[in-house]
mmCIF file of C-alpha atoms in Angstrom:
data_model
loop_
_atom_site.group_PDB
_atom_site.id
_atom_site.type_symbol
_atom_site.label_atom_id
_atom_site.label_comp_id
_atom_site.label_asym_id
_atom_site.label_seq_id
_atom_site.Cartn_x
_atom_site.Cartn_y
_atom_site.Cartn_z
ATOM 1 C CA MET R 47 -28.404 2.140 7.919
ATOM 2 C CA THR R 48 -25.403 4.467 7.749
ATOM 3 C CA THR R 49 -25.011 6.771 4.767
ATOM 4 C CA LYS R 50 -21.289 7.234 5.403
ATOM 5 C CA ARG R 51 -18.833 5.804 2.885
ATOM 6 C CA ALA R 52 -15.124 5.133 3.258
ATOM 7 C CA ALA R 53 -12.451 5.355 0.590
ATOM 8 C CA ILE R 54 -9.452 3.487 1.994
ATOM 9 C CA PHE R 55 -6.099 3.818 0.257
ATOM 10 C CA ASP R 56 -2.850 1.960 0.336
ATOM 11 C CA VAL R 57 0.027 4.443 -0.023
ATOM 12 C CA ASP R 58 3.243 3.012 -1.519
ATOM 13 C CA GLY R 59 2.700 2.473 -5.236
ATOM 14 C CA THR R 60 -0.895 3.660 -4.988
ATOM 15 C CA LEU R 61 -0.577 7.339 -4.049
ATOM 16 C CA VAL R 62 3.210 7.744 -3.941
ATOM 17 C CA ASP R 63 5.633 6.400 -6.571
ATOM 18 C CA THR R 64 7.887 4.473 -4.197
ATOM 19 C CA ASN R 65 7.688 0.771 -5.021
ATOM 20 C CA HIS R 66 10.872 0.717 -7.043
ATOM 21 C CA LEU R 67 12.686 2.683 -4.336
ATOM 22 C CA HIS R 68 11.712 -0.111 -1.942
ATOM 23 C CA VAL R 69 12.963 -2.721 -4.405
ATOM 24 C CA VAL R 70 16.350 -1.056 -4.774
ATOM 25 C CA THR R 71 16.841 -0.356 -1.075
ATOM 26 C CA TRP R 72 15.822 -3.889 -0.043
ATOM 27 C CA TRP R 73 18.141 -5.265 -2.740
ATOM 28 C CA GLU R 74 21.009 -3.188 -1.389
ATOM 29 C CA ALA R 75 20.244 -4.262 2.193
ATOM 30 C CA PHE R 76 20.364 -7.913 1.098
ATOM 31 C CA ARG R 77 23.562 -7.309 -0.894
ATOM 32 C CA GLN R 78 25.292 -5.737 2.093
ATOM 33 C CA ALA R 79 24.388 -8.805 4.137
ATOM 34 C CA GLY R 80 25.781 -11.166 1.511
ATOM 35 C CA ARG R 81 22.337 -12.259 0.332
ATOM 36 C CA HIS R 82 21.491 -12.523 -3.364
ATOM 37 C CA VAL R 83 17.791 -11.830 -3.925
ATOM 38 C CA PRO R 84 16.623 -10.974 -7.460
ATOM 39 C CA MET R 85 14.901 -7.608 -7.807
ATOM 40 C CA ARG R 86 11.924 -9.212 -9.556
ATOM 41 C CA GLU R 87 11.266 -11.300 -6.426
ATOM 42 C CA ILE R 88 11.584 -8.280 -4.164
ATOM 43 C CA HIS R 89 9.109 -6.375 -6.345
ATOM 44 C CA ARG R 90 6.505 -9.106 -5.923
ATOM 45 C CA ALA R 91 6.921 -8.919 -2.150
ATOM 46 C CA VAL R 92 6.615 -5.133 -1.816
ATOM 47 C CA GLY R 93 3.466 -4.307 0.109
ATOM 48 C CA LEU R 94 4.036 -6.957 2.761
ATOM 49 C CA SER R 95 5.214 -5.990 6.228
ATOM 50 C CA GLY R 96 8.964 -6.237 6.784
ATOM 51 C CA GLY R 97 8.749 -9.565 8.596
ATOM 52 C CA ASP R 98 6.417 -11.111 6.029
ATOM 53 C CA LEU R 99 8.601 -9.816 3.198
ATOM 54 C CA LEU R 100 11.648 -11.505 4.718
ATOM 55 C CA ASP R 101 9.680 -14.727 5.225
ATOM 56 C CA ARG R 102 8.658 -14.729 1.572
ATOM 57 C CA LEU R 103 12.106 -13.926 0.205
ATOM 58 C CA LEU R 104 14.360 -15.826 2.616
ATOM 59 C CA GLY R 105 12.185 -18.694 3.774
ATOM 60 C CA ASP R 106 10.596 -19.632 7.082
ATOM 61 C CA GLY R 107 11.500 -17.144 9.777
ATOM 62 C CA ASP R 108 11.985 -19.973 12.297
ATOM 63 C CA GLU R 109 15.054 -21.083 10.356
ATOM 64 C CA ARG R 110 16.683 -17.641 10.202
ATOM 65 C CA ASP R 111 18.840 -15.643 12.553
ATOM 66 C CA PRO R 112 16.648 -12.995 14.230
ATOM 67 C CA ASP R 113 19.653 -10.680 14.486
ATOM 68 C CA GLU R 114 20.132 -10.834 10.719
ATOM 69 C CA ASP R 115 16.447 -9.997 10.200
ATOM 70 C CA GLU R 116 16.826 -6.942 12.433
ATOM 71 C CA GLN R 117 19.955 -5.869 10.579
ATOM 72 C CA LEU R 118 18.311 -6.288 7.180
ATOM 73 C CA THR R 119 15.254 -4.314 8.268
ATOM 74 C CA ALA R 120 17.380 -1.561 9.785
ATOM 75 C CA ALA R 121 19.553 -1.369 6.656
ATOM 76 C CA HIS R 122 16.515 -1.094 4.406
ATOM 77 C CA HIS R 123 15.028 1.632 6.591
ATOM 78 C CA ALA R 124 18.267 3.622 6.643
ATOM 79 C CA LEU R 125 18.688 3.359 2.872
ATOM 80 C CA TYR R 126 15.075 4.231 2.157
ATOM 81 C CA ALA R 127 15.130 7.128 4.631
ATOM 82 C CA THR R 128 17.582 8.967 2.387
ATOM 83 C CA TYR R 129 14.624 9.572 0.045
ATOM 84 C CA PHE R 130 12.178 10.880 2.669
ATOM 85 C CA GLU R 131 12.440 14.516 1.610
ATOM 86 C CA ARG R 132 11.911 13.787 -2.093
ATOM 87 C CA LEU R 133 9.299 11.039 -2.289
ATOM 88 C CA PRO R 134 7.234 11.648 -5.439
ATOM 89 C CA ALA R 135 3.457 11.627 -5.217
ATOM 90 C CA LEU R 136 1.789 10.042 -8.213
ATOM 91 C CA ASP R 137 0.003 12.449 -10.551
ATOM 92 C CA ALA R 138 -3.327 13.688 -9.146
ATOM 93 C CA ALA R 139 -3.020 11.653 -5.925
ATOM 94 C CA GLY R 140 -3.971 14.577 -3.671
ATOM 95 C CA ASP R 141 -6.601 15.766 -6.151
ATOM 96 C CA LEU R 142 -8.212 12.322 -6.088
ATOM 97 C CA LEU R 143 -8.484 12.310 -2.303
ATOM 98 C CA ARG R 144 -9.926 15.830 -2.252
ATOM 99 C CA ALA R 145 -12.437 15.004 -4.991
ATOM 100 C CA LEU R 146 -13.680 11.973 -3.071
ATOM 101 C CA ALA R 147 -13.848 13.925 0.195
ATOM 102 C CA GLY R 148 -15.872 16.574 -1.635
ATOM 103 C CA ARG R 149 -18.354 13.863 -2.587
ATOM 104 C CA GLY R 150 -18.759 12.828 1.019
ATOM 105 C CA TRP R 151 -16.295 9.946 1.239
ATOM 106 C CA LYS R 152 -14.279 9.457 4.442
ATOM 107 C CA ILE R 153 -10.613 9.143 3.439
ATOM 108 C CA VAL R 154 -8.407 6.751 5.402
ATOM 109 C CA LEU R 155 -4.941 5.351 4.653
ATOM 110 C CA ALA R 156 -3.970 1.716 5.289
ATOM 111 C CA THR R 157 -0.243 1.119 4.981
ATOM 112 C CA SER R 158 2.637 -0.891 6.393
ATOM 113 C CA ALA R 159 4.659 2.326 6.703
ATOM 114 C CA THR R 160 5.150 3.737 10.187
ATOM 115 C CA GLY R 161 6.639 6.702 12.019
ATOM 116 C CA ALA R 162 8.895 8.999 10.031
ATOM 117 C CA GLU R 163 8.275 7.009 6.838
ATOM 118 C CA LEU R 164 4.516 7.464 7.054
ATOM 119 C CA ALA R 165 4.983 11.144 7.835
ATOM 120 C CA ALA R 166 7.161 11.534 4.726
ATOM 121 C CA LEU R 167 4.560 9.783 2.579
ATOM 122 C CA ARG R 168 1.808 12.032 3.885
ATOM 123 C CA ARG R 169 3.916 15.106 3.134
ATOM 124 C CA ALA R 170 4.348 13.858 -0.419
ATOM 125 C CA ILE R 171 0.595 13.376 -0.892
ATOM 126 C CA ASP R 172 -0.084 16.801 0.622
ATOM 127 C CA ALA R 173 -3.736 16.124 1.383
ATOM 128 C CA ASP R 174 -3.860 15.944 5.178
ATOM 129 C CA ASP R 175 -6.760 18.376 5.119
ATOM 130 C CA VAL R 176 -9.034 15.570 3.879
ATOM 131 C CA ILE R 177 -7.390 12.474 5.384
ATOM 132 C CA LEU R 178 -9.361 11.299 8.404
ATOM 133 C CA GLY R 179 -6.563 9.081 9.655
ATOM 134 C CA ALA R 180 -4.231 6.201 8.906
ATOM 135 C CA THR R 181 -3.591 2.679 10.116
ATOM 136 C CA SER R 182 -0.028 1.395 10.009
ATOM 137 C CA ALA R 183 1.884 -1.775 10.792
ATOM 138 C CA ASP R 184 2.150 -0.590 14.393
ATOM 139 C CA ASP R 185 -1.631 -0.691 14.763
ATOM 140 C CA VAL R 186 -2.407 -4.287 13.731
ATOM 141 C CA ALA R 187 -1.357 -7.807 14.639
ATOM 142 C CA ASP R 188 -1.025 -8.946 11.031
ATOM 143 C CA GLY R 189 -0.299 -6.927 7.905
ATOM 144 C CA LYS R 190 -1.708 -7.441 4.432
ATOM 145 C CA PRO R 191 -2.795 -9.828 2.978
ATOM 146 C CA ALA R 192 -4.556 -10.284 6.333
ATOM 147 C CA ALA R 193 -7.711 -8.202 6.643
ATOM 148 C CA ASP R 194 -6.516 -6.363 9.768
ATOM 149 C CA PRO R 195 -5.176 -3.137 8.160
ATOM 150 C CA VAL R 196 -8.261 -2.664 5.983
ATOM 151 C CA ARG R 197 -10.643 -3.553 8.792
ATOM 152 C CA GLN R 198 -9.038 -1.125 11.204
ATOM 153 C CA ALA R 199 -9.087 1.665 8.610
ATOM 154 C CA ARG R 200 -12.737 0.956 7.858
ATOM 155 C CA GLU R 201 -13.627 0.941 11.547
ATOM 156 C CA LEU R 202 -11.817 4.254 11.925
ATOM 157 C CA ALA R 203 -14.211 5.645 9.319
ATOM 158 C CA GLY R 204 -17.154 3.989 11.079
ATOM 159 C CA VAL R 205 -18.614 2.128 8.114
ATOM 160 C CA PRO R 206 -19.542 -1.506 7.343
ATOM 161 C CA GLY R 207 -17.768 -3.440 4.622
ATOM 162 C CA GLU R 208 -20.401 -2.821 1.975
ATOM 163 C CA ARG R 209 -19.916 0.938 2.385
ATOM 164 C CA ALA R 210 -16.174 0.907 1.746
ATOM 165 C CA VAL R 211 -13.799 0.766 -1.218
ATOM 166 C CA PHE R 212 -10.123 -0.096 -0.853
ATOM 167 C CA VAL R 213 -7.644 1.086 -3.494
ATOM 168 C CA GLY R 214 -4.247 -0.589 -3.722
ATOM 169 C CA ASP R 215 -1.575 -1.680 -6.151
ATOM 170 C CA THR R 216 -0.576 -5.207 -5.074
ATOM 171 C CA VAL R 217 -2.151 -8.633 -4.886
ATOM 172 C CA TRP R 218 -1.754 -8.362 -1.094
ATOM 173 C CA ASP R 219 -4.010 -5.296 -1.123
ATOM 174 C CA MET R 220 -6.692 -7.069 -3.134
ATOM 175 C CA LYS R 221 -6.653 -10.112 -0.866
ATOM 176 C CA ALA R 222 -6.860 -7.974 2.279
ATOM 177 C CA ALA R 223 -9.833 -6.058 0.873
ATOM 178 C CA LEU R 224 -11.700 -9.237 -0.024
ATOM 179 C CA ARG R 225 -11.082 -10.712 3.395
ATOM 180 C CA ASP R 226 -12.658 -7.678 5.023
ATOM 181 C CA GLY R 227 -15.605 -7.638 2.621
ATOM 182 C CA VAL R 228 -14.853 -4.255 1.035
ATOM 183 C CA VAL R 229 -14.713 -3.523 -2.700
ATOM 184 C CA PRO R 230 -11.134 -4.032 -3.981
ATOM 185 C CA VAL R 231 -9.915 -1.561 -6.624
ATOM 186 C CA ALA R 232 -6.446 -1.695 -8.166
ATOM 187 C CA VAL R 233 -4.078 0.735 -9.824
ATOM 188 C CA LEU R 234 -1.212 -0.284 -12.114
ATOM 189 C CA SER R 235 1.171 2.380 -10.826
ATOM 190 C CA GLY R 236 2.950 -0.076 -8.524
ATOM 191 C CA GLY R 237 4.105 -2.177 -11.470
ATOM 192 C CA ILE R 238 2.044 -5.322 -10.820
ATOM 193 C CA PRO R 239 0.409 -6.754 -13.983
ATOM 194 C CA ARG R 240 -3.312 -6.251 -14.517
ATOM 195 C CA ALA R 241 -3.889 -9.998 -14.836
ATOM 196 C CA ASP R 242 -2.351 -10.651 -11.404
ATOM 197 C CA LEU R 243 -4.465 -7.943 -9.770
ATOM 198 C CA GLU R 244 -7.648 -9.236 -11.390
ATOM 199 C CA ALA R 245 -6.814 -12.813 -10.378
ATOM 200 C CA ALA R 246 -6.388 -11.574 -6.796
ATOM 201 C CA GLY R 247 -9.919 -10.145 -6.857
ATOM 202 C CA ALA R 248 -9.734 -6.572 -8.161
ATOM 203 C CA HIS R 249 -13.233 -5.320 -8.946
ATOM 204 C CA ALA R 250 -11.791 -2.682 -11.290
ATOM 205 C CA VAL R 251 -8.300 -1.725 -12.446
ATOM 206 C CA TYR R 252 -7.123 1.800 -13.299
ATOM 207 C CA ARG R 253 -3.812 3.048 -14.680
ATOM 208 C CA ASP R 254 -3.031 5.369 -11.740
ATOM 209 C CA PRO R 255 -4.710 7.925 -9.439
ATOM 210 C CA ALA R 256 -5.196 10.357 -12.339
ATOM 211 C CA ASP R 257 -7.049 7.688 -14.334
ATOM 212 C CA LEU R 258 -9.229 6.861 -11.337
ATOM 213 C CA LEU R 259 -9.955 10.557 -10.798
ATOM 214 C CA GLY R 260 -11.046 10.852 -14.425
ATOM 215 C CA HIS R 261 -13.544 8.013 -13.964
ATOM 216 C CA LEU R 262 -15.213 9.026 -10.695
ATOM 217 C CA ASP R 263 -18.498 9.710 -12.491
ATOM 218 C CA THR R 264 -18.592 6.383 -14.326
ATOM 219 C CA GLY R 265 -16.446 3.944 -12.359
ATOM 220 C CA VAL R 266 -16.596 1.957 -9.154
ATOM 221 C CA PHE R 267 -16.972 4.976 -6.877
ATOM 222 C CA ALA R 268 -20.039 6.150 -8.837
ATOM 223 C CA ASP R 269 -21.535 2.681 -8.399
ATOM 224 C CA GLN R 270 -21.228 3.046 -4.629
ATOM 225 C CA GLU R 271 -23.032 6.392 -4.442
#
C-alpha cells in the first residue's frame, strides 16, 4: 500500500481572495449584455466552470444563443484580467502549502482557472516550489461538481482516494471531493455559509488557510497521518 498522501486544493476563494472579484466581473459582463443577474446568485455559482455557471444563472444552454455565451465569457475574462497583477493571496496560503509539503504531502491544485488566469493565481500564492502540478478546466471533460478535476489531481499525485484530502470553499468542491472518494475539507474564506458546506459533505470546516495551518497537528490532516 502506498504511503504517499495528496493535499489537493481549489484556488479561487480557498488560497486566493478572488470570489468577490468574480462576482463583480460576471455581474458587469451580464450588465453589459443587458442581463440582470443578482450578485447573490452569481456568488452561489462561483466555482463552476464558465459554461456550467451560465447554465445555472441563465437557464438551459440549449435555449440560449451560443454567441451570447461566448461574448459573456469573453467579457468576464477581460474584466477579471485587469486584476491579474494584484490578486491577493489569503493569509498564510503559501505557508500552509509549504507546511504540508514539509510533512510529506504531495500538493496539487484543482481549479477551473486556465492559462494566464491560472498563472496569475499561482504567482499570488507564491508557492510553486512545493506545488507538484495543477489540473484546470482544459484538462477535464466536466468541471466541479463532477469528480473529474479532483480525480485528475489525485492521479497526478499518484494516490488512491483514501490517501487524499481536498480543500475547497464551495458546495461544488465538497460534492466533487465526495464523488471521487477523497476527504472533503472546507474553508469559509469564499463566503459560503458553514451550514451549506457541511450539508454538501464537508468533513471539517476552517475559517481560512491560516486557521487550517494552525490546526495541522489536531485537525483533519493529522488524522490522515
